[in-house]
Coordinates of C-alpha atoms and ligand atoms in Angstrom, one line a residue:
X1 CA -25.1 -19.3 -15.6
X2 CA -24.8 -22.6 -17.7
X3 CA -21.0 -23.4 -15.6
X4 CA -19.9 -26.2 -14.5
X5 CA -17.2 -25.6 -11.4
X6 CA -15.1 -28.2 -13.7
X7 CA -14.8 -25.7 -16.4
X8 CA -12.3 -24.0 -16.6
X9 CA -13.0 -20.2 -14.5
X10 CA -12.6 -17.5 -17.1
X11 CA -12.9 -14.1 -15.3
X12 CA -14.7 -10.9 -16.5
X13 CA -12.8 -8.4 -18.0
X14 CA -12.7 -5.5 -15.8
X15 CA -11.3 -1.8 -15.5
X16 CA -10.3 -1.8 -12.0
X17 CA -10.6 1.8 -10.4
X18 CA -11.4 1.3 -6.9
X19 CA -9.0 0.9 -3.6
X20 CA -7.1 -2.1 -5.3
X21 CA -6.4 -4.2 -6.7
X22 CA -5.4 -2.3 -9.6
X23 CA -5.6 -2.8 -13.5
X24 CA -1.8 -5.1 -14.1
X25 CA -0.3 -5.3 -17.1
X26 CA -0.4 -7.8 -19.8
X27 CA 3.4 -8.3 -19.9
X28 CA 3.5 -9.1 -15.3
X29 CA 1.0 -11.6 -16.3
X30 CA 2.8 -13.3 -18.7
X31 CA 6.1 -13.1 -16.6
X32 CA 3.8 -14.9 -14.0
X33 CA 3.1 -17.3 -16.4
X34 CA 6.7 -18.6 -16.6
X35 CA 7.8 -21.9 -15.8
X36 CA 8.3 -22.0 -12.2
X37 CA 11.8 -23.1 -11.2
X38 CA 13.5 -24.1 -7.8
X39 CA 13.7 -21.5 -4.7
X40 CA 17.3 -22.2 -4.3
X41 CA 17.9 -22.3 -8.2
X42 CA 21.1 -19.9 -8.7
X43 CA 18.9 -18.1 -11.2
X44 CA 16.0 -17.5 -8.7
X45 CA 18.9 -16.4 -6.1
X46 CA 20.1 -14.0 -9.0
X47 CA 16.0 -12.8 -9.3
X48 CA 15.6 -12.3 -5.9
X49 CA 19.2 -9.8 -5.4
X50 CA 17.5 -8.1 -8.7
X51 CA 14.4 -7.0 -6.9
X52 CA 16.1 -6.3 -3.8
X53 CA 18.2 -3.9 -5.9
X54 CA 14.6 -2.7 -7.5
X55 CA 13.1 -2.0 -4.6
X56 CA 16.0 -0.4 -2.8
X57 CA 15.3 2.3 -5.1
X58 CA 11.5 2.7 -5.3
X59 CA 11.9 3.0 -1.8
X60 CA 14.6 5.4 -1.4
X61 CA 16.7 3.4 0.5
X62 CA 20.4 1.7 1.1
X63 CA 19.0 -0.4 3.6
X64 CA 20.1 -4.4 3.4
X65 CA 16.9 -5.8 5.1
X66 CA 14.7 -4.5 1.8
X67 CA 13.2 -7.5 0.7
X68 CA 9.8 -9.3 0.2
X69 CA 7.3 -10.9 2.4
X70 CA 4.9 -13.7 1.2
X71 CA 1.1 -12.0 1.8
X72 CA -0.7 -8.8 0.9
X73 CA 0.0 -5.6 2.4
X74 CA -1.6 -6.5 5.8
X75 CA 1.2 -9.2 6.1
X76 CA 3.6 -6.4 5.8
X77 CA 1.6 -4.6 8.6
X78 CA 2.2 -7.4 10.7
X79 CA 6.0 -8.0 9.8
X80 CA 6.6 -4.4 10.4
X81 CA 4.4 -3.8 14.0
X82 CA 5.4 -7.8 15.7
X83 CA 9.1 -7.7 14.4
X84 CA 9.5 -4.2 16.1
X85 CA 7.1 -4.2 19.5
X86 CA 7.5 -6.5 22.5
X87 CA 5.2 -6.7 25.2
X88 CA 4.8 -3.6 27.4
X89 CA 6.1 -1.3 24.4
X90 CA 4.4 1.2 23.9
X91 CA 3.6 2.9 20.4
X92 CA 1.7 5.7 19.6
X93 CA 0.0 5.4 16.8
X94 CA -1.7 8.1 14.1
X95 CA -4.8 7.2 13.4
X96 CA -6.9 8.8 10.8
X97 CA -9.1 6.1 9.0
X98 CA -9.1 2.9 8.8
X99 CA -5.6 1.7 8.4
X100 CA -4.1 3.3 11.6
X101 CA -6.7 1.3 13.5
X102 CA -5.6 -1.9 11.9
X103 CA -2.2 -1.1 12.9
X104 CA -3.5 -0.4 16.6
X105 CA -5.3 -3.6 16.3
X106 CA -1.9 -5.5 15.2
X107 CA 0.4 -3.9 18.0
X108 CA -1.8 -4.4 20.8
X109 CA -2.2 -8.2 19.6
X110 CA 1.8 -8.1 19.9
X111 CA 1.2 -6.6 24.0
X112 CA 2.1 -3.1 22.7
X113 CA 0.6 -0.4 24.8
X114 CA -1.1 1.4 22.6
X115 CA -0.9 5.5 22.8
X116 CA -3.8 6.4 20.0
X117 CA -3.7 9.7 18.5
X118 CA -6.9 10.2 16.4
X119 CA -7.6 12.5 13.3
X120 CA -11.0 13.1 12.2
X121 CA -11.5 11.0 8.6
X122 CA -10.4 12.5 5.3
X123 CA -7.6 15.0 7.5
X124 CA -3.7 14.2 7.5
X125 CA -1.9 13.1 10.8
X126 CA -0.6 16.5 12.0
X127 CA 3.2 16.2 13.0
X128 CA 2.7 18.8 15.6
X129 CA 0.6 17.1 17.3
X130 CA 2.7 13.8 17.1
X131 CA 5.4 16.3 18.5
X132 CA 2.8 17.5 21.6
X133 CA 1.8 13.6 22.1
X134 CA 5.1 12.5 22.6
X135 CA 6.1 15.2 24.6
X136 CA 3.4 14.3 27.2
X137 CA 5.0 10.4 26.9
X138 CA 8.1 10.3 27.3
X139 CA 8.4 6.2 27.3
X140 CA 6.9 6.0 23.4
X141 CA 9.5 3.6 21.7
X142 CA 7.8 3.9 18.1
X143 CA 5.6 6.2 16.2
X144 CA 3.5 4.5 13.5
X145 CA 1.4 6.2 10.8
X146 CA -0.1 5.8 7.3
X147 CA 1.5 7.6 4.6
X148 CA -1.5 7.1 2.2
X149 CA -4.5 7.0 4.0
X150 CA -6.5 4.8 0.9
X151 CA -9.6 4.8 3.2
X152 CA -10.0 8.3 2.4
X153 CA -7.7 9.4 -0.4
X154 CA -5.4 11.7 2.2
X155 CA -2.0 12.0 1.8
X156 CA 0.5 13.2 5.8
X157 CA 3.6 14.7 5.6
X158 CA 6.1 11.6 6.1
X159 CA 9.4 13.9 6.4
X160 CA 7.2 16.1 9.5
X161 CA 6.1 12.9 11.3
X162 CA 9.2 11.2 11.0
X163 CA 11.0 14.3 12.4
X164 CA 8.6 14.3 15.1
X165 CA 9.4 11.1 16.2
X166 CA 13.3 11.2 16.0
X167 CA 13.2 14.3 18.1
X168 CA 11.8 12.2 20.8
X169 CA 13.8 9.4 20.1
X170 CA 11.1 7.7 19.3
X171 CA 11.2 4.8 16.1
X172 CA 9.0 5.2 12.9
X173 CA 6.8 2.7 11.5
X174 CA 5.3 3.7 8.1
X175 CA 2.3 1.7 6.0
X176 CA 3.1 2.6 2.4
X177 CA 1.1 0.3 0.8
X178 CA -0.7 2.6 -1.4
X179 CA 2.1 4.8 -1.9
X180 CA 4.9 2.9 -3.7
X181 CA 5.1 4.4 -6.8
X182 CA 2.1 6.8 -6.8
X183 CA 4.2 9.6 -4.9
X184 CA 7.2 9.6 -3.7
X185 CA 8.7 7.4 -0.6
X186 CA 11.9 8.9 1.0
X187 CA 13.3 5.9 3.5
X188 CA 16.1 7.0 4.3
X189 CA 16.2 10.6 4.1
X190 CA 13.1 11.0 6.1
X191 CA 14.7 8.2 8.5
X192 CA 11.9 5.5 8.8
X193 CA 13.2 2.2 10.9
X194 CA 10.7 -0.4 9.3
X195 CA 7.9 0.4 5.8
X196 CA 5.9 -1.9 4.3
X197 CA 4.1 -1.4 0.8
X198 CA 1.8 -3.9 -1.2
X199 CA 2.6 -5.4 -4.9
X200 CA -1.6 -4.6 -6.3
X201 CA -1.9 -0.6 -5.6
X202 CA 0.4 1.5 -7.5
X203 CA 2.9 -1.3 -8.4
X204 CA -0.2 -2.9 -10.6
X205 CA 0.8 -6.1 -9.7
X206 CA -2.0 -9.1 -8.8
X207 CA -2.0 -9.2 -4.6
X208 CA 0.5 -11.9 -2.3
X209 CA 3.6 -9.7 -1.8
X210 CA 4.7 -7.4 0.5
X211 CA 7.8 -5.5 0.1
X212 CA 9.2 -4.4 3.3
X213 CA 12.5 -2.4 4.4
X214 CA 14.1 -2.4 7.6
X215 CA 16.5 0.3 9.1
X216 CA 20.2 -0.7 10.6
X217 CA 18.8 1.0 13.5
X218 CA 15.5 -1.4 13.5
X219 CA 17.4 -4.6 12.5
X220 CA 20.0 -4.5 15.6
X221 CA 17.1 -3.4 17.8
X222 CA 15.2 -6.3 16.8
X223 CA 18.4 -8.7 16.9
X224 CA 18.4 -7.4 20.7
X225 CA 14.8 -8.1 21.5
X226 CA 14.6 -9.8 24.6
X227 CA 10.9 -11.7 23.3
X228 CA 11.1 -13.6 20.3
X229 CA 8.9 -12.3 17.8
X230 CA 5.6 -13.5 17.8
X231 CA 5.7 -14.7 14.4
X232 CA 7.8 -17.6 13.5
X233 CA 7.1 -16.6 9.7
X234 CA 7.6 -13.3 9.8
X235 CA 10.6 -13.3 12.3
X236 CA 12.9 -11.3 9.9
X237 CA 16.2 -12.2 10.8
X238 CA 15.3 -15.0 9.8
X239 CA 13.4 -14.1 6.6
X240 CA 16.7 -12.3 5.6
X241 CA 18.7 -15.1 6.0
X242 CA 16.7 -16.2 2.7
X243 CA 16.5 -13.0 1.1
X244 CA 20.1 -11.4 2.1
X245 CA 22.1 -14.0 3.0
X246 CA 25.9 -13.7 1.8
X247 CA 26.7 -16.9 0.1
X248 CA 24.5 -19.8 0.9
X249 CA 21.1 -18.9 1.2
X250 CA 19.3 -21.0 4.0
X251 CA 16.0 -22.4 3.2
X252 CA 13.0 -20.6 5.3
X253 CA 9.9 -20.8 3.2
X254 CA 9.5 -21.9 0.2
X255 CA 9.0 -18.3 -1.9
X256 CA 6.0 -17.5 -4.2
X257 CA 8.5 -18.0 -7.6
X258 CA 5.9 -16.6 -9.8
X259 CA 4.5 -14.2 -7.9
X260 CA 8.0 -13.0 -7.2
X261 CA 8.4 -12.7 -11.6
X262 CA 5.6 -10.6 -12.1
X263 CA 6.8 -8.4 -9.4
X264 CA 10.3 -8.4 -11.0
X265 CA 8.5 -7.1 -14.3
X266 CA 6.6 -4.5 -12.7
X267 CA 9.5 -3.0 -10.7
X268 CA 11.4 -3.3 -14.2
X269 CA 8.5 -1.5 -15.5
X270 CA 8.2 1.3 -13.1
X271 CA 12.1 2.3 -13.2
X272 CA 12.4 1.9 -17.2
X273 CA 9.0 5.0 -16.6
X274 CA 11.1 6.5 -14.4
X275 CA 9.8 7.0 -10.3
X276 CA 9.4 10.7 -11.3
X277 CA 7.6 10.0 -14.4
X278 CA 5.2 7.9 -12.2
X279 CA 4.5 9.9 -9.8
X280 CA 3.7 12.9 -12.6
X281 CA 1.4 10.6 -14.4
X282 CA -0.5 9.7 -11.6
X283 CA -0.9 13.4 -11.1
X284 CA -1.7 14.4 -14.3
X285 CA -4.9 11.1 -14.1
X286 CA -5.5 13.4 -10.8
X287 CA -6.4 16.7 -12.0
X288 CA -8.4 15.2 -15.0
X289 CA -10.2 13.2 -12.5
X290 CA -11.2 16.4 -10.7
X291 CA -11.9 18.6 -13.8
X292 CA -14.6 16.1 -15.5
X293 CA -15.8 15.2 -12.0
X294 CA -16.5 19.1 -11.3
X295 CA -18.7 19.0 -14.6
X296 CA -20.5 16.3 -13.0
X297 CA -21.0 18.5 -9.9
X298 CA -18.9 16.1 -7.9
X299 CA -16.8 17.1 -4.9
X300 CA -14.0 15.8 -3.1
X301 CA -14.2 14.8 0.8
X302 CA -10.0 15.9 1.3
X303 CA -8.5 19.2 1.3
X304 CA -7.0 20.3 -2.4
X305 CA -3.5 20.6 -0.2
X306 CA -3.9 16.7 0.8
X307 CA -5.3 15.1 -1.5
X308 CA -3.9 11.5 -2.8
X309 CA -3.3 11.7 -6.7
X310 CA -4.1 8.0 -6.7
X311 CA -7.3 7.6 -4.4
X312 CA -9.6 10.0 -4.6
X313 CA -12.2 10.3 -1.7
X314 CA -15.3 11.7 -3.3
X315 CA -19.0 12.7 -2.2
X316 CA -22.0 10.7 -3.1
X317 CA -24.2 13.6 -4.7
X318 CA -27.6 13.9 -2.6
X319 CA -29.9 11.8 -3.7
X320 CA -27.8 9.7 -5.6
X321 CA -28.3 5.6 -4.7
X322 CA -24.7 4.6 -4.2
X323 CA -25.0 0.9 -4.5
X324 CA -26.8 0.6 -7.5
X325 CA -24.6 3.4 -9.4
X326 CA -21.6 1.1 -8.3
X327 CA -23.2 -2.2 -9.2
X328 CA -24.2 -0.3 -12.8
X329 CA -20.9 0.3 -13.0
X330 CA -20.0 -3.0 -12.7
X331 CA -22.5 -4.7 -14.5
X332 CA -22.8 -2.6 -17.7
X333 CA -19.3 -0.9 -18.0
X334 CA -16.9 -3.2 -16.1
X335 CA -15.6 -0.6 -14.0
X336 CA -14.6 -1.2 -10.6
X337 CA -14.7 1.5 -8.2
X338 CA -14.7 1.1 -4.2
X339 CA -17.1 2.2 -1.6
X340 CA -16.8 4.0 1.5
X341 CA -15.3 2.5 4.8
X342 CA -16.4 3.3 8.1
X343 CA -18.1 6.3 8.5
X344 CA -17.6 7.2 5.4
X345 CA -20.0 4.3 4.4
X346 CA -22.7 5.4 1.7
X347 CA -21.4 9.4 1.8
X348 CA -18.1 8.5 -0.8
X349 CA -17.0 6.7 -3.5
X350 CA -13.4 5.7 -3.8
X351 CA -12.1 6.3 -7.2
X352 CA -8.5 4.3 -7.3
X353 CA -6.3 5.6 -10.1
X354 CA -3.4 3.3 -9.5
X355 CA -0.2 2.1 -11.4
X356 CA -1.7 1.2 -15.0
X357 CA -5.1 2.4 -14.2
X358 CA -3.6 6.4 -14.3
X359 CA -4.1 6.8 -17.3
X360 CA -6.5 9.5 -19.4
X361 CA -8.7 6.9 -21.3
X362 CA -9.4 5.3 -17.8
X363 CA -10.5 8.6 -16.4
X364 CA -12.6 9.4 -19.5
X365 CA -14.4 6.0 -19.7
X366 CA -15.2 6.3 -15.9
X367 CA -16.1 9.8 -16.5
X368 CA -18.8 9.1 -18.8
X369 CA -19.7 5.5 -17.5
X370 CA -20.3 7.6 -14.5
X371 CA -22.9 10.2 -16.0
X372 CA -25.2 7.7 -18.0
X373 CA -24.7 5.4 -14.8
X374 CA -26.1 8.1 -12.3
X375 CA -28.4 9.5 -15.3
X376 CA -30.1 6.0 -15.4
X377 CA -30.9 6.8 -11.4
X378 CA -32.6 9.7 -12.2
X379 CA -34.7 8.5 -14.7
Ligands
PLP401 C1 -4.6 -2.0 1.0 C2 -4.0 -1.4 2.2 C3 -3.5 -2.2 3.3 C4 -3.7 -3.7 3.3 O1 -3.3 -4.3 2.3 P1 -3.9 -5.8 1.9 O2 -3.1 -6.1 0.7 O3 -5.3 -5.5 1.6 O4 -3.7 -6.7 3.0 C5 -2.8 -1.6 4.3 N1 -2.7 -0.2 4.3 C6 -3.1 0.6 3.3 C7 -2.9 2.0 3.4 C8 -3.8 0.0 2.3 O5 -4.2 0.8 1.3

């Protein structure tokens, strides 16, 4: 390469099909590429009660606390877990890939007990058993689990887990990172206390936000916490104080201004689809995916029942070198897809069809990008 590190960095153009980021759309970069005003400018206030309002409604929810915080979808993880657990809690936590054991990983930082309950890879959390687990522990406080398991392209029953929990009393934590406008996310009706999504999965937006939503029920139990949260950051009475303040808004952090327009355009963009719409178009990419790879002799590691429309889990064919059919990919058709995690390491690919990238013409180009790129192999 004949670069100098003072030139400017121009990046290759690339259809991005794997577990995120996701392909974002021409018209969220250009709102990113805005002149950035003040953080207190009345006009940035007036941004910021836009995309509350936005995201009140890809979420489902009336909740006040509905906001953003500044970091990917793992920052959200943390605001969600730390702001809700104190020391000695103890949480159980669903586990089936590699999400759930961040999570675990994040609460037991915060001196949450952890109660694991483990699913084998590529199976949803069964609420049933959430319902026996927290039967035989009475003292669980929370019940965390991922909606959209993007590790292995599974999809749990949120309404059945969530029902679970609140028959035992028990708060819900939910990761919806890869969920947020790919299927449908019911806040309050299902009656989660604290979600957290990510901007650069189905929202198709670059990565650095995390929208969040908080209960009534979660904010006065964390406003009663007798630890302060662990985080100064991500303390979230205080971030709201920024984000929902009536009135004068107090200065916490200084927000991401231009990261916080291109997520305004992408919200804008999903509701003028429609949620519904969305959610059917991410389908519809779905069951072409699963038609052309079928021709391709290709199968699926999850259940048809469970299967996420926008992350699809899929087996290696024997014989069939996954690095270099990836790196062809890459490197001759600019096509992103993701590898396996785990255990699922070298036995499935993870085909991401995300926000902008479920579309037809992205399934068909990685459809036959796929068959000359696995062709080459054998010859
Ligand atoms: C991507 C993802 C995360 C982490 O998000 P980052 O933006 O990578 O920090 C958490 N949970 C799920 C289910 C994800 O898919």
């Amino acid at each position: 390469m004949n670069r100098k590190m003072t030139d400017p960095f121009l990046p290759p153009t690339r259809l991005l099909l794997g577990p995120g980021p996701s392909p974002v759309a021409p018209e969220v970069l250009a709102a990113m590429a805005n002149p950035t005003i003040g953080h207190l400018d009345p006009a940035f206030i007036h941004l910021m009660d836009e995309l509350k309002a936005m995201l009140q409604i890809a979420f489902n929810t009336k909740n006040d606390a509905t906001f953003t915080v500044a970091g990917p979808g793992s920052v959200g993880m943390d605001a969600c877990v730390l702001n809700m657990v104190e020391p000695g809690d103890k949480i159980l936590i669903a586990r089936n890939g590699v999400f759930g054991m961040r999570m675990s990983e994040v609460a037991s930082r915060g001196g949450a007990v952890v109660v694991p309950l483990d699913f084998e890879w590529g199976t949803p959390v069964d609420a049933a058993a959430v319902d026996a687990a927290l039967a035989q522990n009475k003292d669980v406080k929370f019940v965390a689990f991922v909606h959209s398991e993007t590790s292995t392209g599974v999809l749990s029953d949120g309404k059945a887990i969530a029902a679970a929990a609140q028959k035992h009393g028990a708060m819900t934590i939910m990761d919806a990172v890869t969920s947020l406008g790919g299927v449908p996310v019911m806040v309050d009706e299902w009656g989660i206390d604290a979600v957290y999504s990510g901007t650069q999965k189905c929202l198709s937006c670059p990565p650095g936000l995390s929208p969040v939503s908080f209960s009534l029920r979660a904010i006065e139990h964390i406003k009663n916490r007798k630890t302060k949260v662990l985080s100064w950051f991500l303390d979230v009475t205080q971030v709201m104080a920024y984000w929902t303040g009536a009135g004068a808004r107090a200065y916490h952090h200084t927000a991401p201004i231009n990261a916080l327009y291109g997520l305004h355009e992408a919200l804008r963009r999903l509701l003028v689809e429609g949620l519904d719409n969305s959610f059917v178009r991410h389908r519809k990419a779905h069951l072409h995916l699963v038609a052309g790879l079928a021709k391709l002799g290709i199968d699926f590691l999850v259940d048809e029942k469970y299967r996420l429309p926008q992350l699809n889990a899929v087996k290696i064919p024997a014989g069939v070198n996954d690095p270099l059919v990836r790196s062809t990919l890459l490197n001759e058709f600019n096509i992103e897809i993701g590898a396996g995690l785990g255990p699922l390491a070298g036995k499935v690919w993870r085909i991401g069809l995300m926000g902008e990238g479920a579309r037809i013409e992205h399934v068909d180009a990685l459809l036959s990008a796929l068959e000359k790129a696995m062709r080459a192999r054998a010859a």
